[in-house]
């Protein structure tokens, strides 16, 4: 099991990098979001060390509906006026920024998680 968890922590970082580099669309982002929620939930349920647990809890959740709420009036207006840059693309860009943050958090936590599960 320990090796499997470490593999998943590495895998989510790899998936994040792929999504970022390919400027992923909403379907792939949603799948990544679900994977992140499941992995984070598992880690929170199985880590008892407070220091590691607090770090894992700081890994952001990715909710596309919440990203929609982030559209300001100005962003919506820009989206309407520019044919090439839609509100969907702006939302996806914000999601990719969040995916980058999630990837970095897992990268930072990877060593702590490895040490925790190898004890």
Short mmCIF file of N, CA and C in Angstrom, two decimals:
data_model
loop_
_atom_site.label_atom_id
_atom_site.label_comp_id
_atom_site.label_asym_id
_atom_site.label_seq_id
_atom_site.Cartn_x
_atom_site.Cartn_y
_atom_site.Cartn_z
N UNK A 1 0.82 -1.19 0.00
CA UNK A 1 0.00 0.00 0.00
C UNK A 1 0.87 1.26 0.00
N UNK A 2 1.93 1.27 0.82
CA UNK A 2 2.78 2.47 0.91
C UNK A 2 3.32 2.88 -0.45
N UNK A 3 3.80 1.91 -1.18
CA UNK A 3 4.37 2.20 -2.50
C UNK A 3 3.30 2.73 -3.45
N UNK A 4 2.08 2.20 -3.32
CA UNK A 4 0.97 2.63 -4.15
C UNK A 4 0.62 4.10 -3.90
N UNK A 5 0.63 4.51 -2.65
CA UNK A 5 0.31 5.91 -2.31
C UNK A 5 1.37 6.85 -2.87
N UNK A 6 2.62 6.47 -2.69
CA UNK A 6 3.72 7.30 -3.20
C UNK A 6 3.60 7.41 -4.72
N UNK A 7 3.28 6.30 -5.37
CA UNK A 7 3.11 6.31 -6.83
C UNK A 7 1.99 7.27 -7.24
N UNK A 8 0.91 7.29 -6.48
CA UNK A 8 -0.21 8.18 -6.81
C UNK A 8 0.16 9.65 -6.59
N UNK A 9 0.95 9.93 -5.57
CA UNK A 9 1.39 11.31 -5.33
C UNK A 9 2.27 11.78 -6.48
N UNK A 10 3.13 10.90 -6.98
CA UNK A 10 3.97 11.23 -8.14
C UNK A 10 3.10 11.34 -9.39
N UNK A 11 2.14 10.41 -9.54
CA UNK A 11 1.28 10.38 -10.72
C UNK A 11 0.43 11.66 -10.84
N UNK A 12 -0.09 12.17 -9.74
CA UNK A 12 -0.93 13.36 -9.84
C UNK A 12 -0.10 14.56 -10.29
N UNK A 13 1.16 14.60 -9.89
CA UNK A 13 2.05 15.67 -10.35
C UNK A 13 2.29 15.56 -11.86
N UNK A 14 2.48 14.33 -12.33
CA UNK A 14 2.69 14.09 -13.76
C UNK A 14 1.44 14.48 -14.55
N UNK A 15 0.28 14.10 -14.05
CA UNK A 15 -0.97 14.46 -14.73
C UNK A 15 -1.15 15.97 -14.76
N UNK A 16 -0.82 16.62 -13.66
CA UNK A 16 -0.95 18.08 -13.61
C UNK A 16 -0.05 18.73 -14.66
N UNK A 17 1.16 18.26 -14.75
CA UNK A 17 2.10 18.83 -15.73
C UNK A 17 1.59 18.64 -17.15
N UNK A 18 1.01 17.47 -17.42
CA UNK A 18 0.45 17.20 -18.75
C UNK A 18 -0.71 18.14 -19.06
N UNK A 19 -1.60 18.33 -18.10
CA UNK A 19 -2.74 19.22 -18.29
C UNK A 19 -2.27 20.66 -18.55
N UNK A 20 -1.29 21.10 -17.79
CA UNK A 20 -0.77 22.46 -17.94
C UNK A 20 -0.13 22.64 -19.31
N UNK A 21 0.70 21.69 -19.69
CA UNK A 21 1.43 21.83 -20.97
C UNK A 21 0.51 21.72 -22.17
N UNK A 22 -0.57 20.97 -22.04
CA UNK A 22 -1.50 20.79 -23.16
C UNK A 22 -2.68 21.76 -23.10
N UNK A 23 -2.68 22.66 -22.13
CA UNK A 23 -3.81 23.60 -21.95
C UNK A 23 -5.14 22.83 -22.02
N UNK A 24 -5.29 21.93 -21.08
CA UNK A 24 -6.41 20.98 -21.04
C UNK A 24 -7.77 21.67 -21.07
N UNK A 25 -8.72 20.91 -21.54
CA UNK A 25 -10.12 21.36 -21.59
C UNK A 25 -10.85 20.89 -20.33
N UNK A 26 -12.08 21.33 -20.20
CA UNK A 26 -12.85 21.14 -18.98
C UNK A 26 -13.01 19.67 -18.56
N UNK A 27 -13.24 18.78 -19.49
CA UNK A 27 -13.45 17.37 -19.14
C UNK A 27 -12.23 16.80 -18.43
N UNK A 28 -11.05 17.05 -18.97
CA UNK A 28 -9.81 16.56 -18.34
C UNK A 28 -9.57 17.24 -17.00
N UNK A 29 -9.90 18.50 -16.92
CA UNK A 29 -9.73 19.24 -15.67
C UNK A 29 -10.65 18.66 -14.59
N UNK A 30 -11.88 18.34 -14.96
CA UNK A 30 -12.83 17.74 -14.02
C UNK A 30 -12.32 16.39 -13.50
N UNK A 31 -11.76 15.57 -14.40
CA UNK A 31 -11.22 14.27 -13.98
C UNK A 31 -10.05 14.46 -13.02
N UNK A 32 -9.19 15.41 -13.32
CA UNK A 32 -8.07 15.72 -12.43
C UNK A 32 -8.61 16.19 -11.07
N UNK A 33 -9.61 17.02 -11.09
CA UNK A 33 -10.21 17.54 -9.86
C UNK A 33 -10.72 16.41 -8.98
N UNK A 34 -11.39 15.46 -9.59
CA UNK A 34 -11.91 14.30 -8.86
C UNK A 34 -10.76 13.48 -8.27
N UNK A 35 -9.73 13.24 -9.07
CA UNK A 35 -8.56 12.49 -8.62
C UNK A 35 -7.90 13.20 -7.43
N UNK A 36 -7.76 14.50 -7.52
CA UNK A 36 -7.18 15.29 -6.44
C UNK A 36 -8.01 15.16 -5.16
N UNK A 37 -9.33 15.27 -5.28
CA UNK A 37 -10.20 15.15 -4.11
C UNK A 37 -10.06 13.77 -3.45
N UNK A 38 -10.03 12.72 -4.29
CA UNK A 38 -9.94 11.36 -3.76
C UNK A 38 -8.59 11.11 -3.08
N UNK A 39 -7.51 11.55 -3.72
CA UNK A 39 -6.18 11.33 -3.16
C UNK A 39 -6.01 12.13 -1.88
N UNK A 40 -6.43 13.38 -1.91
CA UNK A 40 -6.32 14.22 -0.71
C UNK A 40 -7.15 13.64 0.43
N UNK A 41 -8.36 13.19 0.14
CA UNK A 41 -9.22 12.58 1.15
C UNK A 41 -8.57 11.34 1.76
N UNK A 42 -7.98 10.50 0.91
CA UNK A 42 -7.29 9.30 1.39
C UNK A 42 -6.14 9.68 2.32
N UNK A 43 -5.34 10.65 1.88
CA UNK A 43 -4.20 11.07 2.69
C UNK A 43 -4.66 11.62 4.04
N UNK A 44 -5.69 12.44 4.02
CA UNK A 44 -6.20 13.02 5.27
C UNK A 44 -6.72 11.92 6.20
N UNK A 45 -7.33 10.90 5.66
CA UNK A 45 -7.87 9.80 6.46
C UNK A 45 -6.78 8.90 7.03
N UNK A 46 -5.62 8.85 6.36
CA UNK A 46 -4.60 7.87 6.74
C UNK A 46 -3.32 8.45 7.34
N UNK A 47 -3.22 9.75 7.40
CA UNK A 47 -2.03 10.37 7.99
C UNK A 47 -2.40 10.86 9.39
N UNK A 48 -1.63 10.44 10.36
CA UNK A 48 -1.90 10.83 11.75
C UNK A 48 -0.92 11.90 12.24
N UNK A 49 0.19 12.07 11.57
CA UNK A 49 1.18 13.08 11.96
C UNK A 49 0.62 14.48 11.67
N UNK A 50 0.49 15.31 12.70
CA UNK A 50 -0.15 16.62 12.56
C UNK A 50 0.55 17.53 11.57
N UNK A 51 1.87 17.52 11.56
CA UNK A 51 2.62 18.40 10.66
C UNK A 51 2.33 18.06 9.19
N UNK A 52 2.43 16.77 8.88
CA UNK A 52 2.17 16.32 7.50
C UNK A 52 0.69 16.52 7.16
N UNK A 53 -0.18 16.19 8.09
CA UNK A 53 -1.62 16.32 7.87
C UNK A 53 -2.00 17.77 7.57
N UNK A 54 -1.47 18.70 8.34
CA UNK A 54 -1.78 20.12 8.11
C UNK A 54 -1.30 20.57 6.74
N UNK A 55 -0.17 20.06 6.29
CA UNK A 55 0.32 20.42 4.96
C UNK A 55 -0.60 19.87 3.88
N UNK A 56 -1.00 18.61 4.02
CA UNK A 56 -1.89 17.98 3.03
C UNK A 56 -3.22 18.73 2.97
N UNK A 57 -3.73 19.17 4.11
CA UNK A 57 -5.00 19.89 4.14
C UNK A 57 -4.92 21.21 3.37
N UNK A 58 -3.72 21.74 3.20
CA UNK A 58 -3.54 23.00 2.47
C UNK A 58 -3.51 22.81 0.95
N UNK A 59 -3.54 21.57 0.49
CA UNK A 59 -3.60 21.33 -0.95
C UNK A 59 -4.98 21.80 -1.42
N UNK A 60 -5.02 22.73 -2.38
CA UNK A 60 -6.32 23.29 -2.79
C UNK A 60 -7.23 22.27 -3.47
N UNK A 61 -8.52 22.51 -3.34
CA UNK A 61 -9.51 21.77 -4.12
C UNK A 61 -9.75 22.55 -5.40
N UNK A 62 -10.14 21.85 -6.42
CA UNK A 62 -10.42 22.48 -7.71
C UNK A 62 -11.89 22.26 -8.02
N UNK A 63 -12.65 23.33 -8.00
CA UNK A 63 -14.08 23.28 -8.24
C UNK A 63 -14.41 24.25 -9.38
N UNK A 64 -14.75 23.70 -10.54
CA UNK A 64 -15.02 24.53 -11.72
C UNK A 64 -16.18 25.49 -11.47
N UNK A 65 -17.16 25.09 -10.68
CA UNK A 65 -18.29 25.98 -10.39
C UNK A 65 -17.80 27.20 -9.60
N UNK A 66 -16.89 26.98 -8.68
CA UNK A 66 -16.34 28.10 -7.90
C UNK A 66 -15.53 29.03 -8.80
N UNK A 67 -14.85 28.46 -9.79
CA UNK A 67 -14.07 29.29 -10.72
C UNK A 67 -14.98 30.17 -11.56
N UNK A 68 -16.18 29.68 -11.87
CA UNK A 68 -17.15 30.49 -12.60
C UNK A 68 -17.56 31.71 -11.79
N UNK A 69 -17.69 31.52 -10.49
CA UNK A 69 -18.10 32.63 -9.62
C UNK A 69 -17.02 33.71 -9.58
N UNK A 70 -15.79 33.33 -9.95
CA UNK A 70 -14.69 34.28 -9.93
C UNK A 70 -14.70 35.26 -11.09
N UNK A 71 -15.54 35.03 -12.07
CA UNK A 71 -15.62 35.94 -13.22
C UNK A 71 -16.17 37.29 -12.78
N UNK A 72 -15.37 38.29 -12.94
CA UNK A 72 -15.85 39.63 -12.63
C UNK A 72 -16.65 40.15 -13.83
N UNK A 73 -17.37 41.21 -13.61
CA UNK A 73 -18.12 41.83 -14.70
C UNK A 73 -17.18 42.18 -15.85
N UNK A 74 -16.01 42.72 -15.51
CA UNK A 74 -15.04 43.12 -16.52
C UNK A 74 -14.57 41.92 -17.34
N UNK A 75 -14.31 40.79 -16.66
CA UNK A 75 -13.88 39.58 -17.38
C UNK A 75 -14.99 39.08 -18.31
N UNK A 76 -16.21 39.12 -17.86
CA UNK A 76 -17.32 38.68 -18.71
C UNK A 76 -17.46 39.59 -19.92
N UNK A 77 -17.30 40.89 -19.73
CA UNK A 77 -17.38 41.84 -20.82
C UNK A 77 -16.27 41.58 -21.84
N UNK A 78 -15.06 41.36 -21.35
CA UNK A 78 -13.93 41.05 -22.25
C UNK A 78 -14.25 39.79 -23.05
N UNK A 79 -14.80 38.79 -22.35
CA UNK A 79 -15.16 37.54 -23.03
C UNK A 79 -16.17 37.75 -24.13
N UNK A 80 -17.14 38.63 -23.89
CA UNK A 80 -18.16 38.90 -24.91
C UNK A 80 -17.58 39.67 -26.09
N UNK A 81 -16.67 40.58 -25.80
CA UNK A 81 -16.12 41.43 -26.86
C UNK A 81 -15.04 40.75 -27.70
N UNK A 82 -14.37 39.79 -27.12
CA UNK A 82 -13.29 39.14 -27.87
C UNK A 82 -13.76 37.76 -28.34
N UNK A 83 -13.74 37.57 -29.63
CA UNK A 83 -14.21 36.30 -30.20
C UNK A 83 -13.28 35.15 -29.83
N UNK A 84 -11.99 35.43 -29.72
CA UNK A 84 -11.01 34.36 -29.52
C UNK A 84 -10.80 33.94 -28.09
N UNK A 85 -11.27 34.71 -27.13
CA UNK A 85 -10.99 34.39 -25.74
C UNK A 85 -12.30 34.34 -24.96
N UNK A 86 -12.86 33.17 -24.83
CA UNK A 86 -14.18 33.01 -24.24
C UNK A 86 -14.11 32.92 -22.72
N UNK A 87 -15.27 33.03 -22.11
CA UNK A 87 -15.36 32.84 -20.66
C UNK A 87 -14.90 31.44 -20.26
N UNK A 88 -15.20 30.44 -21.11
CA UNK A 88 -14.75 29.07 -20.84
C UNK A 88 -13.23 29.01 -20.80
N UNK A 89 -12.59 29.68 -21.74
CA UNK A 89 -11.12 29.67 -21.79
C UNK A 89 -10.54 30.38 -20.57
N UNK A 90 -11.17 31.47 -20.16
CA UNK A 90 -10.68 32.18 -18.97
C UNK A 90 -10.83 31.30 -17.74
N UNK A 91 -11.96 30.59 -17.63
CA UNK A 91 -12.17 29.67 -16.51
C UNK A 91 -11.13 28.55 -16.54
N UNK A 92 -10.89 28.00 -17.74
CA UNK A 92 -9.90 26.94 -17.86
C UNK A 92 -8.50 27.44 -17.51
N UNK A 93 -8.18 28.67 -17.89
CA UNK A 93 -6.88 29.24 -17.54
C UNK A 93 -6.74 29.39 -16.03
N UNK A 94 -7.81 29.81 -15.37
CA UNK A 94 -7.76 29.91 -13.90
C UNK A 94 -7.62 28.51 -13.28
N UNK A 95 -8.30 27.53 -13.88
CA UNK A 95 -8.18 26.15 -13.39
C UNK A 95 -6.75 25.64 -13.56
N UNK A 96 -6.13 25.97 -14.69
CA UNK A 96 -4.76 25.52 -14.92
C UNK A 96 -3.79 26.19 -13.94
N UNK A 97 -4.05 27.42 -13.59
CA UNK A 97 -3.24 28.08 -12.55
C UNK A 97 -3.37 27.34 -11.22
N UNK A 98 -4.60 26.94 -10.90
CA UNK A 98 -4.84 26.20 -9.66
C UNK A 98 -4.20 24.81 -9.73
N UNK A 99 -4.26 24.17 -10.88
CA UNK A 99 -3.61 22.87 -11.06
C UNK A 99 -2.11 23.00 -10.84
N UNK A 100 -1.53 24.08 -11.32
CA UNK A 100 -0.10 24.34 -11.09
C UNK A 100 0.19 24.43 -9.58
N UNK A 101 -0.68 25.12 -8.86
CA UNK A 101 -0.51 25.25 -7.41
C UNK A 101 -0.66 23.88 -6.72
N UNK A 102 -1.65 23.10 -7.15
CA UNK A 102 -1.85 21.76 -6.59
C UNK A 102 -0.63 20.89 -6.83
N UNK A 103 -0.11 20.94 -8.05
CA UNK A 103 1.09 20.16 -8.39
C UNK A 103 2.25 20.55 -7.48
N UNK A 104 2.45 21.82 -7.29
CA UNK A 104 3.55 22.29 -6.44
C UNK A 104 3.38 21.86 -4.99
N UNK A 105 2.14 21.86 -4.51
CA UNK A 105 1.89 21.41 -3.13
C UNK A 105 2.20 19.92 -2.97
N UNK A 106 1.77 19.12 -3.96
CA UNK A 106 2.10 17.69 -3.88
C UNK A 106 3.61 17.47 -3.99
N UNK A 107 4.27 18.23 -4.82
CA UNK A 107 5.73 18.11 -4.95
C UNK A 107 6.40 18.43 -3.62
N UNK A 108 5.94 19.47 -2.96
CA UNK A 108 6.51 19.84 -1.67
C UNK A 108 6.20 18.80 -0.59
N UNK A 109 5.02 18.21 -0.66
CA UNK A 109 4.60 17.24 0.36
C UNK A 109 5.15 15.84 0.09
N UNK A 110 5.61 15.59 -1.13
CA UNK A 110 6.02 14.23 -1.51
C UNK A 110 7.04 13.64 -0.54
N UNK A 111 8.08 14.38 -0.21
CA UNK A 111 9.11 13.86 0.69
C UNK A 111 8.54 13.53 2.06
N UNK A 112 7.69 14.43 2.58
CA UNK A 112 7.07 14.18 3.90
C UNK A 112 6.18 12.94 3.85
N UNK A 113 5.42 12.80 2.76
CA UNK A 113 4.52 11.66 2.62
C UNK A 113 5.32 10.37 2.50
N UNK A 114 6.40 10.39 1.72
CA UNK A 114 7.28 9.21 1.60
C UNK A 114 7.80 8.81 2.97
N UNK A 115 8.33 9.78 3.72
CA UNK A 115 8.86 9.47 5.05
C UNK A 115 7.78 8.93 5.97
N UNK A 116 6.60 9.52 5.90
CA UNK A 116 5.52 9.08 6.77
C UNK A 116 5.12 7.64 6.48
N UNK A 117 4.93 7.30 5.22
CA UNK A 117 4.45 5.95 4.89
C UNK A 117 5.56 4.90 4.91
N UNK A 118 6.81 5.32 4.96
CA UNK A 118 7.92 4.36 5.03
C UNK A 118 8.40 4.12 6.45
N UNK A 119 7.77 4.76 7.43
CA UNK A 119 8.19 4.56 8.83
C UNK A 119 7.83 3.20 9.32
#
